[in-house]
Amino acid sequence: MEDFILSDKNFKRSRLHSLYSDFSHLKQTNVEGYTANLTSWKFLLLDIISKHVELLCQDDVISFDSNTLVSSLTVRDTSLTYIPKGLSEVLNSMINEDHTLVPLSVFKSKPVDVNGNGDGVLRSIFRSIMGTSYCNHVTNFDTADPSSDDGGLIPNEKFICLSKLKDIAGQIKLLLTSNNPAKLNHLQKLAENNNVVKTQTDFDCCIQYITRDTMDVGLNGDIAYLLGSDGHFKGENISGLDLATLETVADLNYSIFKLQNHYDTLHNSLNTLDHKIHGLIREKRLKLAKSQLRIKKIVEKQLVENQLKLENLQIVQLKLQEAKTNVSVAETLKSNADLLKKINKEAPDADELDSILQDIGDELDRTTEISSKLGNLTTTETQEEENSIETELSALEKEEEDKNRKSYTKEKSENAEQETSEKLEKDIKPVSMENKCKDHLNKQLSKTSEVAIETGDAQIEALEERFKKLTLPKEGTSRSLKRNDKKHRPDKTHEPLTA
């Protein structure tokens, strides 16, 4: 426990003196310090009871024991011993303000407000006189021992953690679901075998919570059984049994449980005897081995008899469930048969039904006829209007064809221009005066594009041949470039190209 407390980030060694002192006076002088200490202790206590209850010096799992809580939380660090002198202040806040803890003495006499409805208007007005009607709404419970000077708690009291109570009670209810109905002794042994509870106090508190507060479980003497929303017995396979019959079913369930436990005990004893006999034989203690062998035979016989009894009871249990299922199915069939009879009585007779079908057939035929006539309706137009529509349609069609033809010619010329440009760039490789040569070629390409658009494919091929013959000097000046240009320039007197 000491290591667990010191591992908490809120319980650093530098704060132990403040946390373990009686810090109740800080409520008036240092509210922030008081709140910090109070919050640290609350988180620690709830963490212990929820997840680390084994650290406490007690067997209860849903409550703190006032007789051992102070000693469990005491920390011995080096030469110092820290006793939680302000523990009563923490418990009082958790009971009277937070309502996360409930004193066992109050829980036994007052229920838990599970719905959070409170005491109501009238009870709230006279609460100071009458007191609250719920154990988790008390406001003036004091956990301090008046005869103690070192923060002791009132003796022989337990403080139930409501969240842990709800959790454990839910697990017990789940065990009852698979053994419904069950005797309390049977249910308690199931809870102990499944490590749900260890003490009678925990079991009694859980049973009281699910029978008195949540009312999920009914209690008839020592027979516990699940309740439905209507407050009656609820069972998956044996629903509908009256309370007088529940005891018989509970006895059957408990007998099967005891026989199963007895069988397990005999089986374990048989294994122990077998191991012991083999050891005695190895030690050559044959007389004692012979005696243990006789005992083994008796245990084997009891094991077989116990197994037969268990099988018989389990068969009875299965047949009982089968019988109740048959009754439930028969009742369901009967009720549905009555419902079918009632509905069929409201249906028309044969003659009336034939008349209805004939009427429907006639109306369907009439609907088909009307639809056919409506579908044959056409709009009439004059011959002049028809001719006008044809003329406009032809004009639109011609316009669309012209657009397509121009688009095709433009696209083809652009492709030709691009191919010419690529060929020129490949054939012409200037060494010097690169920029001037490029300007010259661009001008020629512009002229070529204009001519190509006008002349078409034949003229484009002639221009390509002309530019193939165009060469640039390897080295020279702009004057030599002009001479070369004149050499290849067509004569002005040459016959002009026509489109």
Coordinates of C-alpha atoms in Angstrom, one line a residue:
M1 CA 0.0 0.0 0.0
E2 CA 2.8 2.4 0.8
D3 CA 4.4 2.0 -2.6
F4 CA 1.1 2.5 -4.3
I5 CA 0.4 5.7 -2.4
L6 CA 3.8 7.1 -3.0
S7 CA 3.5 6.3 -6.8
D8 CA 0.5 8.6 -7.0
K9 CA 1.5 11.9 -8.6
N10 CA -0.6 13.8 -6.0
F11 CA 1.2 12.2 -3.1
K12 CA 4.7 13.4 -3.6
R13 CA 7.0 13.3 -0.6
S14 CA 7.0 17.0 -0.5
R15 CA 3.3 17.1 0.1
L16 CA 2.9 14.2 2.6
H17 CA 3.1 16.5 5.6
S18 CA 0.2 18.6 4.3
L19 CA -1.9 15.7 3.1
Y20 CA -1.6 13.6 6.2
S21 CA -2.2 16.5 8.6
D22 CA -5.5 17.7 10.0
F23 CA -6.2 20.2 7.2
S24 CA -9.8 21.0 8.2
H25 CA -8.7 24.5 9.4
L26 CA -7.6 25.3 5.8
K27 CA -11.2 25.5 4.8
Q28 CA -11.3 29.0 6.4
T29 CA -7.7 30.2 5.8
N30 CA -6.6 28.6 2.6
V31 CA -9.4 27.4 0.4
E32 CA -7.2 26.3 -2.5
G33 CA -5.0 24.2 -0.3
Y34 CA -8.0 22.6 1.4
T35 CA -9.6 21.8 -1.9
A36 CA -6.3 20.3 -3.3
N37 CA -5.8 18.0 -0.4
L38 CA -9.5 17.0 -0.4
T39 CA -9.5 16.2 -4.1
S40 CA -6.2 14.2 -3.9
W41 CA -7.6 12.0 -1.1
K42 CA -10.9 11.4 -2.9
F43 CA -9.2 10.3 -6.1
L44 CA -6.9 7.9 -4.2
L45 CA -9.7 6.3 -2.2
L46 CA -12.0 5.8 -5.2
D47 CA -9.0 4.3 -7.2
I48 CA -8.3 1.9 -4.3
I49 CA -11.8 0.6 -3.8
S50 CA -12.5 0.3 -7.6
K51 CA -9.3 -1.3 -8.8
H52 CA -6.9 -2.1 -5.9
V53 CA -9.2 -3.3 -3.1
E54 CA -6.7 -6.1 -2.4
L55 CA -4.3 -3.5 -0.9
L56 CA -6.7 -2.9 2.0
C57 CA -6.5 -5.0 5.2
Q58 CA -10.0 -6.4 4.8
D59 CA -12.0 -9.0 2.8
D60 CA -14.9 -6.7 1.9
V61 CA -14.8 -5.5 -1.7
I62 CA -17.6 -2.9 -1.8
S63 CA -16.8 -0.9 1.3
F64 CA -14.1 0.6 3.6
D65 CA -13.8 -0.7 7.1
S66 CA -13.4 2.1 9.6
N67 CA -11.4 -0.3 12.0
T68 CA -8.6 -0.9 9.5
L69 CA -8.7 2.1 7.0
V70 CA -6.5 4.4 9.0
S71 CA -3.7 1.8 9.5
S72 CA -4.0 0.7 5.9
L73 CA -3.3 4.3 4.6
T74 CA -0.5 5.0 7.1
V75 CA 2.8 5.6 5.3
R76 CA 6.3 5.1 6.9
D77 CA 8.8 7.1 4.9
T78 CA 12.4 6.7 6.2
S79 CA 12.3 7.8 9.9
L80 CA 8.9 9.5 9.6
T81 CA 5.4 8.0 10.0
Y82 CA 2.5 9.7 8.4
I83 CA -1.0 9.0 9.9
P84 CA -4.0 10.4 7.9
K85 CA -5.3 12.7 10.6
G86 CA -7.7 14.5 8.1
L87 CA -9.3 11.3 6.8
S88 CA -12.6 11.9 8.6
E89 CA -12.8 15.3 6.7
V90 CA -12.4 13.5 3.4
L91 CA -15.0 10.8 4.2
N92 CA -17.5 13.4 5.5
S93 CA -17.2 15.2 2.2
M94 CA -17.7 12.0 0.1
I95 CA -20.8 11.0 2.2
N96 CA -22.5 14.4 2.7
E97 CA -21.5 16.3 -0.4
D98 CA -20.5 14.0 -3.2
H99 CA -22.7 11.1 -2.1
T100 CA -20.2 8.6 -3.5
L101 CA -20.0 6.7 -0.1
V102 CA -22.9 5.5 2.1
P103 CA -22.5 4.4 5.7
L104 CA -23.6 0.8 6.1
S105 CA -25.7 1.6 9.2
V106 CA -27.7 4.1 7.1
F107 CA -27.9 1.8 4.0
K108 CA -29.6 -0.9 6.1
S109 CA -32.4 1.4 7.1
K110 CA -32.8 3.6 4.0
P111 CA -32.8 2.8 0.3
V112 CA -30.6 4.2 -2.4
D113 CA -32.1 6.8 -4.7
V114 CA -31.2 4.9 -8.0
N115 CA -33.3 7.3 -10.2
G116 CA -32.0 10.5 -8.8
N117 CA -35.5 11.9 -8.1
G118 CA -34.6 13.1 -4.6
D119 CA -36.9 13.4 -1.7
G120 CA -39.6 15.4 -3.4
V121 CA -40.8 18.9 -2.7
L122 CA -42.6 18.2 0.7
R123 CA -39.8 16.0 2.0
S124 CA -37.1 18.6 1.0
I125 CA -38.9 21.3 2.9
F126 CA -39.0 19.4 6.1
R127 CA -35.7 17.6 5.6
S128 CA -34.1 19.3 8.6
I129 CA -36.8 17.9 10.8
M130 CA -37.8 14.6 9.2
G131 CA -34.4 13.8 7.6
T132 CA -33.9 12.4 4.1
S133 CA -35.6 9.2 3.0
Y134 CA -32.6 8.0 1.0
C135 CA -29.2 6.8 2.3
N136 CA -27.3 8.6 -0.5
H137 CA -28.8 12.0 0.4
V138 CA -27.6 12.4 4.0
T139 CA -25.9 15.7 4.7
N140 CA -24.9 15.6 8.4
F141 CA -23.1 12.2 8.9
D142 CA -19.8 12.5 10.9
T143 CA -17.2 9.8 10.6
A144 CA -14.8 11.2 13.2
D145 CA -14.3 9.4 16.5
P146 CA -14.9 12.1 19.2
S147 CA -12.6 10.2 21.6
S148 CA -9.7 10.1 19.2
D149 CA -7.1 12.9 18.9
D150 CA -5.1 11.5 15.9
G151 CA -7.8 11.4 13.2
G152 CA -9.5 8.2 14.2
L153 CA -12.8 7.0 12.7
I154 CA -15.9 5.9 14.5
P155 CA -15.5 2.1 15.3
N156 CA -17.3 -0.8 13.6
E157 CA -18.6 1.2 10.7
K158 CA -18.3 0.5 7.0
F159 CA -18.6 3.0 4.2
I160 CA -20.1 1.5 1.0
C161 CA -18.9 2.8 -2.4
L162 CA -22.0 3.1 -4.5
S163 CA -20.3 2.6 -7.8
K164 CA -18.7 -0.7 -6.6
L165 CA -22.0 -1.8 -5.1
K166 CA -23.8 -1.4 -8.4
D167 CA -21.0 -3.3 -10.2
I168 CA -21.0 -6.3 -7.8
A169 CA -24.8 -6.4 -7.6
G170 CA -24.9 -6.5 -11.4
Q171 CA -22.6 -9.5 -11.5
I172 CA -24.7 -11.4 -8.9
K173 CA -27.8 -10.6 -11.0
L174 CA -26.0 -12.1 -14.0
L175 CA -25.3 -15.3 -12.0
L176 CA -29.0 -15.5 -11.1
T177 CA -30.0 -15.2 -14.8
S178 CA -28.4 -18.6 -15.5
N179 CA -29.8 -20.2 -12.3
N180 CA -33.3 -18.7 -12.1
P181 CA -34.8 -19.2 -9.6
A182 CA -32.1 -19.9 -6.9
K183 CA -31.8 -20.2 -3.2
L184 CA -29.8 -17.5 -1.5
N185 CA -27.2 -20.1 -0.3
H186 CA -26.9 -21.4 -3.8
L187 CA -26.5 -17.9 -5.2
Q188 CA -23.9 -16.9 -2.6
K189 CA -21.8 -20.0 -3.3
L190 CA -21.9 -19.2 -6.9
A191 CA -20.7 -15.7 -6.2
E192 CA -17.9 -17.0 -4.0
N193 CA -16.8 -19.6 -6.5
N194 CA -16.6 -16.9 -9.2
N195 CA -14.7 -14.5 -6.9
V196 CA -17.5 -11.9 -7.0
V197 CA -17.8 -11.6 -3.2
K198 CA -16.0 -13.0 -0.2
T199 CA -18.0 -11.8 2.8
Q200 CA -21.5 -12.2 4.0
T201 CA -21.8 -8.4 4.4
D202 CA -21.0 -7.8 0.7
F203 CA -23.5 -10.4 -0.4
D204 CA -26.3 -9.1 1.9
C205 CA -25.8 -5.5 0.7
C206 CA -25.9 -6.6 -3.0
I207 CA -29.1 -8.6 -2.5
Q208 CA -30.7 -5.8 -0.6
Y209 CA -29.8 -3.4 -3.4
I210 CA -31.2 -5.5 -6.3
T211 CA -34.4 -6.5 -4.4
R212 CA -35.2 -3.3 -2.5
D213 CA -33.7 -0.4 -4.5
T214 CA -33.6 -1.5 -8.2
M215 CA -36.3 -4.1 -7.8
D216 CA -34.8 -6.3 -10.5
V217 CA -35.0 -9.4 -8.3
G218 CA -37.8 -10.7 -6.2
L219 CA -37.3 -12.5 -2.9
N220 CA -39.7 -15.1 -1.5
G221 CA -38.3 -16.4 1.7
D222 CA -34.8 -17.6 0.7
I223 CA -35.7 -17.9 -3.0
A224 CA -34.4 -15.2 -5.3
Y225 CA -35.9 -14.9 -8.8
L226 CA -35.7 -12.3 -11.6
L227 CA -38.6 -9.9 -12.0
G228 CA -40.0 -8.6 -15.3
S229 CA -41.1 -5.0 -16.0
D230 CA -44.6 -6.0 -14.8
G231 CA -43.2 -7.1 -11.4
H232 CA -43.9 -10.8 -12.0
F233 CA -41.5 -13.7 -12.3
K234 CA -39.3 -13.6 -15.3
G235 CA -37.5 -16.7 -16.7
E236 CA -36.3 -17.7 -20.2
N237 CA -37.4 -21.3 -20.0
I238 CA -39.8 -21.5 -17.0
S239 CA -41.7 -18.3 -17.2
G240 CA -45.2 -18.3 -15.9
L241 CA -44.6 -20.4 -12.7
D242 CA -46.3 -19.3 -9.6
L243 CA -44.3 -18.5 -6.5
A244 CA -45.3 -21.7 -4.8
T245 CA -43.7 -23.7 -7.6
L246 CA -40.5 -21.6 -7.6
E247 CA -39.2 -23.4 -4.4
T248 CA -39.3 -26.8 -6.2
V249 CA -37.4 -25.5 -9.2
A250 CA -34.9 -23.7 -6.9
D251 CA -34.4 -26.9 -5.0
L252 CA -33.7 -28.8 -8.2
N253 CA -31.2 -26.2 -9.3
Y254 CA -29.4 -26.2 -5.9
S255 CA -29.3 -30.1 -5.9
I256 CA -27.7 -30.1 -9.3
F257 CA -25.2 -27.5 -8.1
K258 CA -24.3 -29.5 -5.0
L259 CA -24.0 -32.8 -6.9
Q260 CA -21.7 -31.1 -9.4
N261 CA -19.5 -29.8 -6.6
H262 CA -19.5 -33.3 -4.9
Y263 CA -18.5 -34.9 -8.2
D264 CA -15.6 -32.5 -8.6
T265 CA -14.5 -33.2 -5.0
L266 CA -14.6 -37.0 -5.6
H267 CA -12.7 -36.7 -8.8
N268 CA -10.0 -34.6 -7.2
S269 CA -9.8 -37.2 -4.3
L270 CA -9.5 -40.0 -6.8
N271 CA -6.5 -38.3 -8.5
T272 CA -4.9 -37.7 -5.1
L273 CA -5.3 -41.4 -4.1
D274 CA -4.0 -42.6 -7.4
H275 CA -0.8 -40.5 -7.0
K276 CA -0.4 -41.6 -3.4
I277 CA -0.8 -45.3 -4.3
H278 CA 1.9 -45.1 -6.9
G279 CA 4.3 -43.4 -4.5
L280 CA 3.7 -46.1 -1.8
I281 CA 4.4 -48.9 -4.4
R282 CA 7.7 -47.2 -5.4
E283 CA 8.6 -47.1 -1.7
K284 CA 7.7 -50.8 -1.3
R285 CA 5.0 -50.0 1.3
L286 CA 2.6 -52.5 -0.1
K287 CA 0.2 -52.9 2.9
L288 CA -0.5 -49.2 3.1
A289 CA -0.8 -49.1 -0.7
K290 CA -3.3 -52.0 -0.6
S291 CA -5.4 -50.0 2.0
Q292 CA -5.4 -46.9 -0.1
L293 CA -6.4 -49.0 -3.1
R294 CA -9.5 -50.2 -1.2
I295 CA -10.4 -46.5 -0.5
K296 CA -9.9 -45.7 -4.1
K297 CA -12.4 -48.4 -5.2
I298 CA -15.0 -47.0 -2.8
V299 CA -14.4 -43.4 -4.1
E300 CA -14.7 -44.7 -7.7
K301 CA -18.0 -46.4 -6.8
Q302 CA -19.3 -43.1 -5.2
L303 CA -18.2 -41.2 -8.2
V304 CA -20.2 -43.5 -10.5
E305 CA -23.3 -43.2 -8.3
N306 CA -23.0 -39.5 -8.0
Q307 CA -22.7 -39.2 -11.8
L308 CA -25.9 -41.2 -12.3
K309 CA -27.8 -39.0 -9.8
L310 CA -26.5 -35.9 -11.5
E311 CA -27.6 -37.2 -14.9
N312 CA -31.1 -38.0 -13.6
L313 CA -31.5 -34.5 -12.1
Q314 CA -30.2 -32.8 -15.3
I315 CA -32.7 -34.9 -17.4
V316 CA -35.6 -33.8 -15.1
Q317 CA -34.4 -30.1 -15.5
L318 CA -34.3 -30.4 -19.2
K319 CA -37.7 -32.1 -19.4
L320 CA -39.1 -29.4 -17.2
Q321 CA -37.8 -26.7 -19.5
E322 CA -39.0 -28.6 -22.5
A323 CA -42.5 -29.0 -21.0
K324 CA -42.8 -25.3 -20.3
T325 CA -41.5 -24.5 -23.8
N326 CA -44.3 -26.8 -25.2
V327 CA -46.9 -25.0 -23.2
S328 CA -45.6 -21.6 -24.4
V329 CA -45.7 -22.7 -28.0
A330 CA -49.2 -24.2 -27.7
E331 CA -50.5 -21.0 -26.1
T332 CA -48.9 -19.0 -28.9
L333 CA -50.5 -21.2 -31.6
K334 CA -53.9 -21.0 -29.9
S335 CA -53.8 -17.2 -29.6
N336 CA -52.8 -16.9 -33.3
A337 CA -55.4 -19.4 -34.4
D338 CA -58.1 -17.3 -32.7
L339 CA -56.7 -14.2 -34.3
L340 CA -56.9 -15.8 -37.8
K341 CA -60.5 -16.8 -37.2
K342 CA -61.4 -13.3 -36.1
I343 CA -59.8 -11.7 -39.2
N344 CA -61.3 -14.3 -41.6
K345 CA -64.8 -13.5 -40.3
E346 CA -64.4 -9.9 -41.5
A347 CA -63.5 -11.1 -45.0
P348 CA -66.4 -11.2 -47.7
D349 CA -68.1 -14.4 -48.8
A350 CA -67.4 -16.2 -52.1
D351 CA -70.2 -14.5 -54.1
E352 CA -69.3 -11.1 -52.9
L353 CA -65.6 -11.7 -53.7
D354 CA -66.5 -12.9 -57.2
S355 CA -68.4 -9.7 -57.8
I356 CA -65.5 -7.6 -56.5
L357 CA -63.1 -9.3 -58.8
Q358 CA -65.4 -8.9 -61.8
D359 CA -65.7 -5.1 -61.1
I360 CA -62.0 -4.8 -60.8
G361 CA -61.5 -6.6 -64.2
D362 CA -64.1 -4.3 -65.9
E363 CA -62.4 -1.2 -64.6
L364 CA -59.0 -2.4 -65.6
D365 CA -60.2 -3.0 -69.2
R366 CA -61.8 0.5 -69.2
T367 CA -58.6 2.1 -68.0
T368 CA -56.6 0.3 -70.8
E369 CA -59.1 1.5 -73.4
I370 CA -58.9 5.2 -72.2
S371 CA -55.1 5.1 -72.2
S372 CA -55.0 3.7 -75.7
K373 CA -57.2 6.5 -77.0
L374 CA -55.2 9.2 -75.3
G375 CA -52.0 7.8 -76.7
N376 CA -53.3 8.1 -80.3
L377 CA -53.8 11.9 -80.0
T378 CA -51.6 13.8 -82.5
T379 CA -51.3 17.6 -83.3
T380 CA -52.3 18.7 -86.8
E381 CA -50.1 21.2 -88.7
T382 CA -50.6 23.0 -92.0
Q383 CA -48.4 22.3 -95.1
E384 CA -47.0 25.9 -94.9
E385 CA -45.8 25.3 -91.4
E386 CA -44.3 22.0 -92.3
N387 CA -42.4 23.5 -95.3
S388 CA -41.1 26.3 -93.0
I389 CA -39.8 23.9 -90.5
E390 CA -38.1 21.8 -93.2
T391 CA -36.4 24.9 -94.6
E392 CA -35.1 26.1 -91.3
L393 CA -33.8 22.6 -90.5
S394 CA -31.9 22.5 -93.8
A395 CA -30.4 25.9 -93.1
L396 CA -29.2 24.9 -89.7
E397 CA -27.8 21.7 -91.1
K398 CA -25.8 23.5 -93.8
E399 CA -24.5 26.0 -91.2
E400 CA -23.3 23.2 -89.1
E401 CA -21.5 21.6 -92.0
D402 CA -19.8 24.9 -93.0
K403 CA -18.5 25.2 -89.4
N404 CA -17.1 21.7 -89.5
R405 CA -15.4 22.3 -92.9
K406 CA -13.7 25.5 -91.7
S407 CA -12.6 23.9 -88.5
Y408 CA -11.2 20.9 -90.4
T409 CA -9.3 23.2 -92.9
K410 CA -7.9 25.4 -90.1
E411 CA -6.8 22.3 -88.1
K412 CA -5.1 20.8 -91.2
S413 CA -3.2 24.0 -92.0
E414 CA -2.0 24.3 -88.4
N415 CA -0.7 20.8 -88.6
A416 CA 1.1 21.6 -91.9
E417 CA 2.6 24.7 -90.4
Q418 CA 3.9 22.8 -87.4
E419 CA 5.4 20.1 -89.6
T420 CA 7.2 22.7 -91.8
S421 CA 8.6 24.5 -88.7
E422 CA 10.0 21.2 -87.4
K423 CA 11.7 20.4 -90.8
L424 CA 13.1 23.9 -91.0
E425 CA 14.6 23.7 -87.6
K426 CA 16.1 20.4 -88.4
D427 CA 17.8 21.4 -91.7
I428 CA 18.9 24.9 -90.7
K429 CA 21.7 24.9 -88.1
P430 CA 23.2 28.3 -87.8
V431 CA 26.7 28.6 -86.2
S432 CA 26.6 32.3 -85.6
M433 CA 24.2 35.2 -85.7
E434 CA 21.6 32.8 -84.2
N435 CA 19.0 35.4 -83.2
K436 CA 18.9 37.1 -86.6
C437 CA 18.5 33.8 -88.3
K438 CA 15.6 32.9 -86.1
D439 CA 13.9 36.3 -86.9
H440 CA 14.4 35.7 -90.6
L441 CA 12.9 32.2 -90.3
N442 CA 9.9 33.4 -88.3
K443 CA 9.1 36.0 -91.0
Q444 CA 9.3 33.3 -93.7
L445 CA 7.1 31.0 -91.6
S446 CA 4.5 33.8 -91.2
K447 CA 4.4 34.3 -94.9
T448 CA 4.2 30.5 -95.4
S449 CA 1.2 30.3 -93.0
E450 CA -0.7 33.0 -94.9
V451 CA -0.1 31.4 -98.2
A452 CA -0.9 27.9 -96.8
I453 CA -4.3 28.9 -95.6
E454 CA -5.2 30.3 -99.0
T455 CA -3.6 27.7 -101.3
G456 CA -4.2 24.4 -99.6
D457 CA -2.2 21.3 -99.6
A458 CA -0.5 21.6 -103.1
Q459 CA 1.0 25.0 -102.5
I460 CA 2.2 23.9 -99.1
E461 CA 4.3 21.2 -100.7
A462 CA 5.9 23.7 -103.1
L463 CA 6.8 26.0 -100.3
E464 CA 8.4 23.2 -98.3
E465 CA 10.6 22.3 -101.3
R466 CA 11.6 26.0 -101.6
F467 CA 12.7 26.2 -98.0
K468 CA 14.6 23.0 -98.1
K469 CA 16.9 24.7 -100.7
L470 CA 17.3 27.7 -98.4
T471 CA 20.8 27.5 -96.7
L472 CA 22.7 29.8 -94.4
P473 CA 26.4 30.6 -94.6
K474 CA 28.6 29.0 -92.1
E475 CA 30.1 32.3 -91.1
G476 CA 29.4 35.8 -92.3
T477 CA 28.0 39.1 -91.6
S478 CA 24.5 40.4 -92.0
R479 CA 25.4 41.7 -95.5
S480 CA 26.3 38.3 -96.7
L481 CA 23.1 36.9 -95.2
K482 CA 21.2 39.5 -97.3
R483 CA 23.0 38.5 -100.5
N484 CA 22.1 34.9 -99.8
D485 CA 18.6 35.9 -99.2
K486 CA 18.4 37.7 -102.6
K487 CA 19.8 34.6 -104.3
H488 CA 17.0 32.4 -103.2
R489 CA 14.3 35.0 -103.3
P490 CA 11.8 34.5 -106.1
D491 CA 11.8 37.0 -109.0
K492 CA 9.3 39.8 -108.6
T493 CA 8.4 39.3 -112.2
H494 CA 7.4 35.7 -111.5
E495 CA 3.8 34.9 -112.1
P496 CA 1.9 35.4 -108.8
L497 CA 0.3 32.5 -107.0
T498 CA -3.4 32.3 -107.2
A499 CA -5.7 30.7 -104.7

